[in-house]
Short mmCIF file of C-alpha atoms and ligand atoms in Angstrom, two decimals:
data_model
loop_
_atom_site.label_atom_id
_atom_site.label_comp_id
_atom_site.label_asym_id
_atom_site.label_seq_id
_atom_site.Cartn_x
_atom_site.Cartn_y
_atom_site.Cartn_z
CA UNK A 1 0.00 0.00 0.00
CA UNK A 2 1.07 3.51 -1.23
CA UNK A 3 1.10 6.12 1.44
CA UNK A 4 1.27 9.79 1.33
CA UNK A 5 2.88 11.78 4.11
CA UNK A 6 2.40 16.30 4.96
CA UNK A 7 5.06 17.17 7.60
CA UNK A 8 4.25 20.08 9.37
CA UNK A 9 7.47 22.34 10.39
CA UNK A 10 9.85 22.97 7.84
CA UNK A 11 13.33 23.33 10.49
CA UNK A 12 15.81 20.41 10.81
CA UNK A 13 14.23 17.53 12.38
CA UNK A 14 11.62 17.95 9.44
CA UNK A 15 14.30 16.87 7.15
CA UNK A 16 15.83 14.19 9.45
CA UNK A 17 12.68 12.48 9.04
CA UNK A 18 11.61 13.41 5.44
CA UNK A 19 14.55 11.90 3.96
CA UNK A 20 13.86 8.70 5.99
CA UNK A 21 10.61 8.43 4.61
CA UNK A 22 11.35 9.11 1.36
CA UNK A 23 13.78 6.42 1.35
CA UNK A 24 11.35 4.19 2.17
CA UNK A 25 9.13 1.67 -0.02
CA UNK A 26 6.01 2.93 -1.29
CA UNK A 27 6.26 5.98 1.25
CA UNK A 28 5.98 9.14 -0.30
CA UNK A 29 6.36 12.93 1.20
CA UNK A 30 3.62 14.56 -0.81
CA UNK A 31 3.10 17.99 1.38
CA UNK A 32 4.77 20.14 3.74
CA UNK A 33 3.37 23.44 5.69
CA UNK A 34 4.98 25.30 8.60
CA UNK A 35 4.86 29.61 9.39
CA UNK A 36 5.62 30.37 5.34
CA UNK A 37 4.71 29.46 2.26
CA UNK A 38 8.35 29.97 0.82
CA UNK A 39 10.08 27.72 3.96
CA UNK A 40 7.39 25.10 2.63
CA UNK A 41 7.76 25.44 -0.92
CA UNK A 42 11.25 25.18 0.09
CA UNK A 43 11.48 21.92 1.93
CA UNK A 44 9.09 20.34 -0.25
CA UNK A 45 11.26 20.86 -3.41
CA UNK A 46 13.62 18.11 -1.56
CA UNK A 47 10.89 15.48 -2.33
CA UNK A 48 9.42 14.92 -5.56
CA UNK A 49 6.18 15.85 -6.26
CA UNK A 50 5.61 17.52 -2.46
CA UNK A 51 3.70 20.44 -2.35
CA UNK A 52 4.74 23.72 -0.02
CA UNK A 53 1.32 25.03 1.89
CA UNK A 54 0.99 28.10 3.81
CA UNK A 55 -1.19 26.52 6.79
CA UNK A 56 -1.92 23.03 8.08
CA UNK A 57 -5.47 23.48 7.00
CA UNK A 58 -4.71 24.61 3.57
CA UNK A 59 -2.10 21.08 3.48
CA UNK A 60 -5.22 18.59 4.67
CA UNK A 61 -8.11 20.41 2.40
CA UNK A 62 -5.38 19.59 -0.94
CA UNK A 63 -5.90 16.40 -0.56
CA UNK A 64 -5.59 12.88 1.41
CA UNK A 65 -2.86 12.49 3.62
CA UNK A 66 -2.44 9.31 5.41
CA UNK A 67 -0.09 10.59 8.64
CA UNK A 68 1.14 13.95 9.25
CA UNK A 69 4.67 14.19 10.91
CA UNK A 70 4.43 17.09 13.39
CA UNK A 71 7.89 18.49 13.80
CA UNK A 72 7.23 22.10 15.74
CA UNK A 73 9.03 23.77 18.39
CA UNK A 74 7.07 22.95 21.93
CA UNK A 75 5.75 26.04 22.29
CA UNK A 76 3.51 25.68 18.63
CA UNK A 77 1.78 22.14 19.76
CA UNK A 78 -1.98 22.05 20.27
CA UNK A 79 -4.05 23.37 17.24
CA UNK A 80 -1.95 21.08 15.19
CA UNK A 81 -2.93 17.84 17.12
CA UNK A 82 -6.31 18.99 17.59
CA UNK A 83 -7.31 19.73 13.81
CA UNK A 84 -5.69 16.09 13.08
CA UNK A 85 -7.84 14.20 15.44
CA UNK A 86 -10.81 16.03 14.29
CA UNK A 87 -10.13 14.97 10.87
CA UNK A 88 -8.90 11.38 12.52
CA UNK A 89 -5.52 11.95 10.54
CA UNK A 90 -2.31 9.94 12.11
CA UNK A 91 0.22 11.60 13.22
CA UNK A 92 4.07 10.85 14.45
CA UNK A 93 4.34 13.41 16.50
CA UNK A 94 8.13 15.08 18.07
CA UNK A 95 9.02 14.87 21.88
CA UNK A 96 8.50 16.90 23.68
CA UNK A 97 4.37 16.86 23.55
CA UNK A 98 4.51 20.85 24.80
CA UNK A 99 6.73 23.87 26.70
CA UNK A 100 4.29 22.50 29.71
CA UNK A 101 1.36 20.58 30.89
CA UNK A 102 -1.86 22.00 30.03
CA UNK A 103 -1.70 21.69 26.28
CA UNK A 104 -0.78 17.83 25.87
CA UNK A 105 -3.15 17.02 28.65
CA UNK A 106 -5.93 18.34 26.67
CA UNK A 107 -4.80 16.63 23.40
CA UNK A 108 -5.02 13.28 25.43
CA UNK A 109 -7.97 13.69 26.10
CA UNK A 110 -9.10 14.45 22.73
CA UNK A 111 -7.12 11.29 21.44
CA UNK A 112 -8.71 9.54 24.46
CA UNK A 113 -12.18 10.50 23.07
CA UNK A 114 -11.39 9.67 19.28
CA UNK A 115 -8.35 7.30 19.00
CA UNK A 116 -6.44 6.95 16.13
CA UNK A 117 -3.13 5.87 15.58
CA UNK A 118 -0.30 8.10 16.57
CA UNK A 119 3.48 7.44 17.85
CA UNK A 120 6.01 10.26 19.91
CA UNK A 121 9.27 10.53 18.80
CA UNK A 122 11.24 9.20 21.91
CA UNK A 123 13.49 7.70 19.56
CA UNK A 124 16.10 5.97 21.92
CA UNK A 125 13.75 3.66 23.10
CA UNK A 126 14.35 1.91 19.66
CA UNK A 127 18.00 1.93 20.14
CA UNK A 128 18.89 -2.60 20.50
CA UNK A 129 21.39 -1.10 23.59
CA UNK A 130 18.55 0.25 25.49
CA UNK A 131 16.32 -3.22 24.67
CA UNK A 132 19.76 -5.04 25.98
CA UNK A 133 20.02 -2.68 29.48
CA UNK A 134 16.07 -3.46 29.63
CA UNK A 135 16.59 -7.45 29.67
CA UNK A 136 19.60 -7.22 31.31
CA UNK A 137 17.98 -4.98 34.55
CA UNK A 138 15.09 -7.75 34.84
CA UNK A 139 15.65 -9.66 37.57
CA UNK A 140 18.50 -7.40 39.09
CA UNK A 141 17.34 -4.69 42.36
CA UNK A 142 17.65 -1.56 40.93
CA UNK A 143 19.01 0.66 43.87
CA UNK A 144 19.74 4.50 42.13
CA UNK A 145 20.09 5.69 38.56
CA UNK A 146 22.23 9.06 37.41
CA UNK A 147 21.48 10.40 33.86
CA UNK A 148 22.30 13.66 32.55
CA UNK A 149 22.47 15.55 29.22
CA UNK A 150 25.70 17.97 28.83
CA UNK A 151 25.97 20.16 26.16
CA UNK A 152 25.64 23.62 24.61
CA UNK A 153 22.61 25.51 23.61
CA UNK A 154 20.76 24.81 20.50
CA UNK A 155 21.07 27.82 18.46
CA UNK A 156 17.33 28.33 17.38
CA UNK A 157 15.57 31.56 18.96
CA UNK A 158 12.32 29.66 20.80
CA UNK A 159 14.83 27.21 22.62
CA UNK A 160 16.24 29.87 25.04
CA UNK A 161 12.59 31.50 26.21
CA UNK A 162 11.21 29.22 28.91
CA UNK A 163 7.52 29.15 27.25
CA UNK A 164 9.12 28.41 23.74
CA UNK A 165 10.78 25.16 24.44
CA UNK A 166 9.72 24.67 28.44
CA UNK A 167 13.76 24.94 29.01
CA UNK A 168 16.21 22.15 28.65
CA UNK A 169 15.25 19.37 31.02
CA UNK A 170 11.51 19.57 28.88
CA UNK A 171 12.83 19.94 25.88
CA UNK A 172 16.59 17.98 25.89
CA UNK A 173 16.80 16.09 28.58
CA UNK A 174 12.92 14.71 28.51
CA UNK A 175 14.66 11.79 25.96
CA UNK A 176 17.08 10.82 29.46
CA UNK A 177 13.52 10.97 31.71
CA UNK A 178 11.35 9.09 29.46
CA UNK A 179 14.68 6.55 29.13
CA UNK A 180 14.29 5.98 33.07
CA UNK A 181 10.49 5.71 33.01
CA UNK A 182 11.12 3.06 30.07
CA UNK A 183 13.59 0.87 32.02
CA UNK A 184 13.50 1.74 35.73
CA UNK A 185 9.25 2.39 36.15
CA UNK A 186 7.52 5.43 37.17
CA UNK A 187 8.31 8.46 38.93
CA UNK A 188 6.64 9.50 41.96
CA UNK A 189 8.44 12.32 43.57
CA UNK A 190 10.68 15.06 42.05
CA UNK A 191 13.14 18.17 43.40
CA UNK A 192 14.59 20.57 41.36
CA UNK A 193 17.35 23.12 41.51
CA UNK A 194 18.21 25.08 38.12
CA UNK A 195 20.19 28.46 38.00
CA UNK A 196 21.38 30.59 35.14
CA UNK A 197 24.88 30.49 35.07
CA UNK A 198 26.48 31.70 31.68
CA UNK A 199 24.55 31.84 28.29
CA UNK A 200 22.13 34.90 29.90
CA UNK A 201 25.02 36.89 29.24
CA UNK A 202 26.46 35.72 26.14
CA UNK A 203 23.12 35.39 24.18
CA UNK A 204 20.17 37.93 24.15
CA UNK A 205 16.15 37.43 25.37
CA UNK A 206 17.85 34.40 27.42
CA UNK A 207 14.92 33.23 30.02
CA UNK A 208 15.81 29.41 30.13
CA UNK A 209 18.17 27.88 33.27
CA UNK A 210 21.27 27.14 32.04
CA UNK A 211 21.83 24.26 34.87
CA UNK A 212 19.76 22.21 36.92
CA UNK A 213 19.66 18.95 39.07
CA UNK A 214 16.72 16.71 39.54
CA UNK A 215 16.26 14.45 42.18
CA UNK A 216 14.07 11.64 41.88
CA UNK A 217 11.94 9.18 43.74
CA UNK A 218 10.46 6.47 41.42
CA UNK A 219 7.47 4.02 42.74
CA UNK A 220 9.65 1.07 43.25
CA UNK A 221 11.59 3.20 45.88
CA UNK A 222 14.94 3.17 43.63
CA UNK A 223 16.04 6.82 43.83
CA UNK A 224 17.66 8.85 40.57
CA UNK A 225 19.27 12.16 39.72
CA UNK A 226 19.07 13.43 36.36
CA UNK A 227 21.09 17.02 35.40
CA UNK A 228 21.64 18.60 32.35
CA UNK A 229 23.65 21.85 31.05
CA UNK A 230 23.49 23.98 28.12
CA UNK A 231 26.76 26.25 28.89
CA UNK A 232 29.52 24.31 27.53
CA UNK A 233 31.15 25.26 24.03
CA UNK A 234 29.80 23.10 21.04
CA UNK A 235 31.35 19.55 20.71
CA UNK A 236 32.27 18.99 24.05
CA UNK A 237 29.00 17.33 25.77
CA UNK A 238 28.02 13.83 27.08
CA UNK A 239 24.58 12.69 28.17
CA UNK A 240 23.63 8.76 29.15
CA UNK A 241 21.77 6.89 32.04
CA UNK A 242 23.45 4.89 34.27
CA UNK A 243 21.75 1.93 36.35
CA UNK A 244 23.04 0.96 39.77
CA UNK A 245 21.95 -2.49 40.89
CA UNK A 246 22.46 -5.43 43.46
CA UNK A 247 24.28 -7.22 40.17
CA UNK A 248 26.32 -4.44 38.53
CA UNK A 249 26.40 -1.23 36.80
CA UNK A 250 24.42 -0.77 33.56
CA UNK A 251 26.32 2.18 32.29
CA UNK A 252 24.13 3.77 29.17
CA UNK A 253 25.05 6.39 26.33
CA UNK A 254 23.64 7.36 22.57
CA UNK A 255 27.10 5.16 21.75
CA UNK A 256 27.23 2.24 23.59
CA UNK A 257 25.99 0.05 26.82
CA UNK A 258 28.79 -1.19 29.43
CA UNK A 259 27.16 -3.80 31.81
CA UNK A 260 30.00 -4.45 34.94
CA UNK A 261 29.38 -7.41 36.89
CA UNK A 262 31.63 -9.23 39.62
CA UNK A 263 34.82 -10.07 37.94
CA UNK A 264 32.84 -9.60 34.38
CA UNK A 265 32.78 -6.18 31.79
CA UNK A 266 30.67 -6.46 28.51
CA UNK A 267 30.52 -3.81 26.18
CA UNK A 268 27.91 -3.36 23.52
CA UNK A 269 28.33 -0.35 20.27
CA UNK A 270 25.37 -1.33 17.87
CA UNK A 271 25.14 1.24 15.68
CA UNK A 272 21.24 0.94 14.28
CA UNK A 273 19.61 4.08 13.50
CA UNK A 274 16.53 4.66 16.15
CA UNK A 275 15.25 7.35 13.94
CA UNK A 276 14.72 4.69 11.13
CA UNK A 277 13.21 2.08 13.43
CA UNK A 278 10.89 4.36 14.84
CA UNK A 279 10.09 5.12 11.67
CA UNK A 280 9.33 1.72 10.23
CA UNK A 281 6.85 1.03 13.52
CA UNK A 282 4.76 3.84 12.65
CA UNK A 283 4.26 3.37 8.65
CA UNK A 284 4.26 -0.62 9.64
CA UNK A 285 1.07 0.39 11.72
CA UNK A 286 -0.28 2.59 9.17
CA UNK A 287 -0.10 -0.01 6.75
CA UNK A 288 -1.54 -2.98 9.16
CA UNK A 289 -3.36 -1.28 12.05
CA UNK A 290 -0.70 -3.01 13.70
CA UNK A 291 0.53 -0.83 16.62
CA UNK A 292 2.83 -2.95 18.49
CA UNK A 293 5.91 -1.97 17.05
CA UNK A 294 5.46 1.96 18.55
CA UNK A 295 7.59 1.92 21.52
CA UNK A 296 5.70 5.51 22.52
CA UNK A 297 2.23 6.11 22.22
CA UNK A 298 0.72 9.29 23.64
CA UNK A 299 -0.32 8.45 26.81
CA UNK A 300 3.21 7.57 27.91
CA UNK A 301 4.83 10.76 26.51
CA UNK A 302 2.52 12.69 28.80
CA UNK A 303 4.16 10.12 32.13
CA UNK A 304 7.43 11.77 31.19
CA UNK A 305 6.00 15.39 30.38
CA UNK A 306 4.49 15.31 34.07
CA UNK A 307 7.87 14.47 35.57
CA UNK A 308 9.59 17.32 33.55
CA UNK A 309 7.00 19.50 34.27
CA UNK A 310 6.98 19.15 38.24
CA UNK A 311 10.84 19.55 37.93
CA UNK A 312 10.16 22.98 36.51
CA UNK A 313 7.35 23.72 39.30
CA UNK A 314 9.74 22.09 41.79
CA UNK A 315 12.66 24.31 40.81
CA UNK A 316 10.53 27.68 40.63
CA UNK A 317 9.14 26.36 44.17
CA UNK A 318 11.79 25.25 46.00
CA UNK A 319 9.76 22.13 46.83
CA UNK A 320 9.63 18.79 46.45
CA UNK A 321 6.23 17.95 44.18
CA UNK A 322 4.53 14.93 43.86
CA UNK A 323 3.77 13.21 39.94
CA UNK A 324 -0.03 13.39 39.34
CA UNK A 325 -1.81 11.20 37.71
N1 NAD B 1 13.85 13.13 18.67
C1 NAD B 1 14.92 13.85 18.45
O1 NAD B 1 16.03 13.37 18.56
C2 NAD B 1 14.81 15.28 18.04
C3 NAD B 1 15.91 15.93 17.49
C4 NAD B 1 15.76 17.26 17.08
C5 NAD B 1 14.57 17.91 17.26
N2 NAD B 1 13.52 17.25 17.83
C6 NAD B 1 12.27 17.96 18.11
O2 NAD B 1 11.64 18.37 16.91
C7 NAD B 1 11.00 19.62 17.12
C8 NAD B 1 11.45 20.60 16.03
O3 NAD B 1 12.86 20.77 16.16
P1 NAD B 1 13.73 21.37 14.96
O4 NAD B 1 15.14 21.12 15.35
O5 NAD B 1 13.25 20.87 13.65
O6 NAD B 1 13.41 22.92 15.13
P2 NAD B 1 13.59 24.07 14.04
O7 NAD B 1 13.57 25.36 14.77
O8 NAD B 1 14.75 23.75 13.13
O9 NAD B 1 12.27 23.94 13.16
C9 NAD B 1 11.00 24.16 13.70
C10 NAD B 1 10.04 24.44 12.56
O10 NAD B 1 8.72 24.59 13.07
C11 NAD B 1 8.10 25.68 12.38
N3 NAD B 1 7.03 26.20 13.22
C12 NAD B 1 7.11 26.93 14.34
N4 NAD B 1 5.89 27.21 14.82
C13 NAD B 1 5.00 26.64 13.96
C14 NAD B 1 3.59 26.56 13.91
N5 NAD B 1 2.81 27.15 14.84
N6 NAD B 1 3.03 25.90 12.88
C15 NAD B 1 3.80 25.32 11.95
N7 NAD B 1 5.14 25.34 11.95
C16 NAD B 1 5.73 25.99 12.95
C17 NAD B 1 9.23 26.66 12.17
O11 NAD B 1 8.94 27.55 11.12
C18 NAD B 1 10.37 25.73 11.81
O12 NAD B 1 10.31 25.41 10.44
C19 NAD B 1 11.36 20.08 18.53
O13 NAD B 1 10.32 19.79 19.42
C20 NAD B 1 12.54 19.23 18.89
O14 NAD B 1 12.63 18.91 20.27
C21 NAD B 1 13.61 15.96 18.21
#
């Protein structure tokens, strides 16, 4: 079966995925839309036969569409998911679901009321190392976990304003969250402290912390930390998860796994593409109705938007908060 695919955003991560799919058998990017006609026009000229639209509603009135890949900054989600499910369109939709709460909690609901099928693009759960650290953990006592996501600050204008991207722990360092929710369970309890150390001063309209520690309680009772900083020069960075247990250290990055046991060190580098996989799962369900290859669905994104969401809370508090339901 033939598909067509619009992607809505016309910025980087656009491309990252509209070159996958075009690549792919009998997938075809047929329309693109974002905030201009010429950024549209633009992107689709990359794909044969794509059209550039103006507006998502002028994209879905040209013609059928059978997913829409929605690749927007955080601060632009909403509308976009809600015209979709009206029009009970598919959608693959980029992490993370918003800058905070409010917004993907209503577009559950909506999905809740009218299901259809959709995927989140929490791509490292796709990655065979983190499928290895989940068997491997099975079994073991998980005791604490320490993730963090080091590097410099994306260069794009709505990442550094706090209600544009929801800062870096929402918008970065949400992949290292939902990673612990995926192999270590949910989070219960969470206290933040963030400050703004450095790129205030060397970048203007700067309103996003520039550092910030997260402690964690998760519902098993295993405890975590998770930090992230956006201050160092480009290049140098480093961001992973690392497991503690009764049988080892699980020691995770985008590279490669390290599992230390008693008298025993394995190291795995597989280098499949996540992107791809996480590709493949969504057009496989599109094509089947088969949704059991999506390794993030909607409901789950929002577990790991609540737990970056009360770190913000609990770092503009000063308290601990507790992980609604
Ligand atoms: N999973 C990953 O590894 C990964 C990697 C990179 C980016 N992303 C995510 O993808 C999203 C986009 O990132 P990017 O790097 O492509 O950003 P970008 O700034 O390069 O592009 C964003 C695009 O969205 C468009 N846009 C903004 N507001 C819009 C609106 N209201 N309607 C339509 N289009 C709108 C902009 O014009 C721009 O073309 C972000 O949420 C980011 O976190 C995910």
């Amino acid at each position: 079966m033939n598909l067509n695919i619009g992607i809505i955003g016309t910025g980087w991560f656009s491309k990252v995925h509209g070159d996958i799919l075009a690549g792919m058998d009998g997938v075809r990017v047929t329309a693109v839309s974002g905030t201009s006609l010429p950024k549209a026009e633009s992107l689709a000229a990359r794909y044969p036969g794509a059209r550039g639209f103006a507006t998502l509603t002028e994209m879905l009135d040209s013609g059928k569409l059978d997913a829409v890949y929605i690749c927007v900054p955080p601060m632009a989600h909403g509308d976009i998911e809600a015209e979709l499910i009206d029009r009970a369109i598919p959608f693959l939709v980029e992490k993370p679901l918003g800058a905070e709460l409010d917004v993907p909690l209503g577009i559950l609901s909506r999905l809740e009321k009218k299901p259809l099928i959709h995927a989140v693009g929490y791509h490292f759960r796709y990655k065979a190392t983190i499928q290895k650290l989940k068997e491997t953990l099975e079994g073991a006592t998980l005791g604490m976990a320490l993730g963090s996501w080091m590097g410099d600050m994306p260069q794009v204008s709505w990442w550094r304003r706090q209600e544009g991207s929801g800062g870096q722990f929402i918008e970065q360092t949400t992949h290292i969250v939902d990673l612990l929710r995926y192999t270590a369970g949910e989070v219960q309890e969470v206290y933040a402290t963030y400050a703004n150390r450095v790129v205030h001063n060397q970048f203007e309209n700067v309103n996003v912390a520039d550092v910030g520690t997260v402690t964690l309680k998760l519902q098993s009772g295993a405890i975590a930390n998770i930090s992230n900083t956006c201050i160092l020069p480009g290049g140098v960075g480093k961001s992973g998860l690392s497991l503690y247990t009764d049988e080892g250290i699980l020691d995770w990055n985008p590279d490669r796994l390290e599992i230390a046991r008693a008298g025993e060190k394995s190291s795995y580098t597989i280098n499949d593409n996540p992107y791809v996989k996480e590709n493949e799962a969504f057009i496989h369900a599109l094509r089947t109705g088969d949704t059991s290859a999506i390794l993030s669905d909607y409901a789950d994104a929002v577990k790991t938007q609540r737990v970056t969401w009360a770190a913000f809370e609990s770092a503009s508090s000063g308290k601990p908060v507790k992980i609604g339901n």
